[in-house]
Amino acid sequence: MQASDRFNINSQLEHLQAKYVGTGHADLSRFEWAVNIQRDSYASYIGHYPMLSYFAIAENESIGRERYNFMQKMLLPCGLPPEREDE
């Protein structure tokens, strides 16, 4: 791999990280990454009607109730954030 290839890959990665929030960055914690993944998943479930109806049938709930439950889960998808250690 040449130096120009490494620069090109790094610049592409920086571009993706600036354009899409879910791709993360170097300072992203594990908790923040997990929250992004969970929220993206719930948003996808809500946005795709067949998937939403699948969950509604599987849990024996109405589609509106499932949509509401997913939106509530988006608030704190992974629980409260861990305590920060001040350095």
PDB file of C-alpha atoms in Angstrom:
ATOM      1  CA  MET A   1       0.000   0.000   0.000  1.00  0.00           C
ATOM      2  CA  GLN A   2       1.376   3.366  -0.964  1.00  0.00           C
ATOM      3  CA  ALA A   3       1.221   6.539   1.091  1.00  0.00           C
ATOM      4  CA  SER A   4      -1.247   8.090  -1.333  1.00  0.00           C
ATOM      5  CA  ASP A   5      -3.598   5.114  -0.874  1.00  0.00           C
ATOM      6  CA  ARG A   6      -3.539   5.557   2.909  1.00  0.00           C
ATOM      7  CA  PHE A   7      -4.262   9.267   2.571  1.00  0.00           C
ATOM      8  CA  ASN A   8      -7.132   8.571   0.181  1.00  0.00           C
ATOM      9  CA  ILE A   9      -8.674   5.960   2.516  1.00  0.00           C
ATOM     10  CA  ASN A  10      -8.378   8.267   5.516  1.00  0.00           C
ATOM     11  CA  SER A  11      -9.923  11.174   3.650  1.00  0.00           C
ATOM     12  CA  GLN A  12     -12.821   8.974   2.510  1.00  0.00           C
ATOM     13  CA  LEU A  13     -13.375   7.801   6.092  1.00  0.00           C
ATOM     14  CA  GLU A  14     -13.350  11.375   7.388  1.00  0.00           C
ATOM     15  CA  HIS A  15     -15.857  12.335   4.701  1.00  0.00           C
ATOM     16  CA  LEU A  16     -18.193   9.481   5.686  1.00  0.00           C
ATOM     17  CA  GLN A  17     -17.911  10.338   9.384  1.00  0.00           C
ATOM     18  CA  ALA A  18     -18.779  13.966   8.682  1.00  0.00           C
ATOM     19  CA  LYS A  19     -21.696  13.059   6.419  1.00  0.00           C
ATOM     20  CA  TYR A  20     -23.293  10.239   8.443  1.00  0.00           C
ATOM     21  CA  VAL A  21     -23.628  10.442  12.226  1.00  0.00           C
ATOM     22  CA  GLY A  22     -23.853   6.674  12.718  1.00  0.00           C
ATOM     23  CA  THR A  23     -20.392   5.946  11.300  1.00  0.00           C
ATOM     24  CA  GLY A  24     -18.789   7.338  14.446  1.00  0.00           C
ATOM     25  CA  HIS A  25     -15.443   8.965  14.997  1.00  0.00           C
ATOM     26  CA  ALA A  26     -12.296   8.375  17.026  1.00  0.00           C
ATOM     27  CA  ASP A  27     -13.701   9.894  20.234  1.00  0.00           C
ATOM     28  CA  LEU A  28     -16.986   7.948  20.167  1.00  0.00           C
ATOM     29  CA  SER A  29     -17.494   5.789  23.235  1.00  0.00           C
ATOM     30  CA  ARG A  30     -18.847   2.261  23.143  1.00  0.00           C
ATOM     31  CA  PHE A  31     -22.087   3.420  24.791  1.00  0.00           C
ATOM     32  CA  GLU A  32     -22.660   6.205  22.229  1.00  0.00           C
ATOM     33  CA  TRP A  33     -22.008   3.761  19.398  1.00  0.00           C
ATOM     34  CA  ALA A  34     -24.540   1.285  20.842  1.00  0.00           C
ATOM     35  CA  VAL A  35     -27.128   4.062  21.241  1.00  0.00           C
ATOM     36  CA  ASN A  36     -26.675   5.035  17.574  1.00  0.00           C
ATOM     37  CA  ILE A  37     -27.127   1.425  16.445  1.00  0.00           C
ATOM     38  CA  GLN A  38     -30.252   0.906  18.572  1.00  0.00           C
ATOM     39  CA  ARG A  39     -31.864   4.174  17.463  1.00  0.00           C
ATOM     40  CA  ASP A  40     -31.118   3.436  13.815  1.00  0.00           C
ATOM     41  CA  SER A  41     -32.709   0.010  14.221  1.00  0.00           C
ATOM     42  CA  TYR A  42     -35.858   1.368  15.881  1.00  0.00           C
ATOM     43  CA  ALA A  43     -36.180   4.100  13.252  1.00  0.00           C
ATOM     44  CA  SER A  44     -35.880   1.465  10.530  1.00  0.00           C
ATOM     45  CA  TYR A  45     -38.551  -0.695  12.179  1.00  0.00           C
ATOM     46  CA  ILE A  46     -40.908   2.281  12.368  1.00  0.00           C
ATOM     47  CA  GLY A  47     -40.180   3.384   8.801  1.00  0.00           C
ATOM     48  CA  HIS A  48     -40.683  -0.013   7.164  1.00  0.00           C
ATOM     49  CA  TYR A  49     -44.339  -0.949   7.494  1.00  0.00           C
ATOM     50  CA  PRO A  50     -43.928  -4.701   6.776  1.00  0.00           C
ATOM     51  CA  MET A  51     -41.316  -4.985   9.526  1.00  0.00           C
ATOM     52  CA  LEU A  52     -43.520  -3.030  11.915  1.00  0.00           C
ATOM     53  CA  SER A  53     -46.493  -5.278  11.158  1.00  0.00           C
ATOM     54  CA  TYR A  54     -44.286  -8.352  11.689  1.00  0.00           C
ATOM     55  CA  PHE A  55     -43.358  -7.145  15.179  1.00  0.00           C
ATOM     56  CA  ALA A  56     -46.998  -6.279  15.906  1.00  0.00           C
ATOM     57  CA  ILE A  57     -48.160  -9.776  14.958  1.00  0.00           C
ATOM     58  CA  ALA A  58     -45.311 -11.452  16.863  1.00  0.00           C
ATOM     59  CA  GLU A  59     -46.079  -9.509  20.058  1.00  0.00           C
ATOM     60  CA  ASN A  60     -49.871  -9.609  19.574  1.00  0.00           C
ATOM     61  CA  GLU A  61     -50.123  -5.800  19.698  1.00  0.00           C
ATOM     62  CA  SER A  62     -51.602  -3.234  17.356  1.00  0.00           C
ATOM     63  CA  ILE A  63     -49.326  -1.552  14.843  1.00  0.00           C
ATOM     64  CA  GLY A  64     -49.879   1.824  16.486  1.00  0.00           C
ATOM     65  CA  ARG A  65     -48.916   0.419  19.884  1.00  0.00           C
ATOM     66  CA  GLU A  66     -45.744  -1.117  18.461  1.00  0.00           C
ATOM     67  CA  ARG A  67     -44.845   2.188  16.801  1.00  0.00           C
ATOM     68  CA  TYR A  68     -45.399   3.967  20.129  1.00  0.00           C
ATOM     69  CA  ASN A  69     -43.311   1.382  22.011  1.00  0.00           C
ATOM     70  CA  PHE A  70     -40.432   1.714  19.554  1.00  0.00           C
ATOM     71  CA  MET A  71     -40.543   5.500  19.800  1.00  0.00           C
ATOM     72  CA  GLN A  72     -40.434   5.250  23.602  1.00  0.00           C
ATOM     73  CA  LYS A  73     -37.466   2.875  23.402  1.00  0.00           C
ATOM     74  CA  MET A  74     -35.625   5.400  21.239  1.00  0.00           C
ATOM     75  CA  LEU A  75     -35.377   7.805  24.196  1.00  0.00           C
ATOM     76  CA  LEU A  76     -32.999   5.638  26.235  1.00  0.00           C
ATOM     77  CA  PRO A  77     -32.308   2.559  24.102  1.00  0.00           C
ATOM     78  CA  CYS A  78     -29.359   1.332  26.179  1.00  0.00           C
ATOM     79  CA  GLY A  79     -30.322   2.676  29.589  1.00  0.00           C
ATOM     80  CA  LEU A  80     -28.692   5.558  31.382  1.00  0.00           C
ATOM     81  CA  PRO A  81     -25.212   6.551  30.227  1.00  0.00           C
ATOM     82  CA  PRO A  82     -22.307   5.290  32.336  1.00  0.00           C
ATOM     83  CA  GLU A  83     -20.645   7.619  34.795  1.00  0.00           C
ATOM     84  CA  ARG A  84     -17.847   9.660  33.239  1.00  0.00           C
ATOM     85  CA  GLU A  85     -14.463   9.502  34.897  1.00  0.00           C
ATOM     86  CA  ASP A  86     -13.007  12.981  35.172  1.00  0.00           C
ATOM     87  CA  GLU A  87      -9.333  12.968  34.361  1.00  0.00           C
TER      88      GLU A  87
END
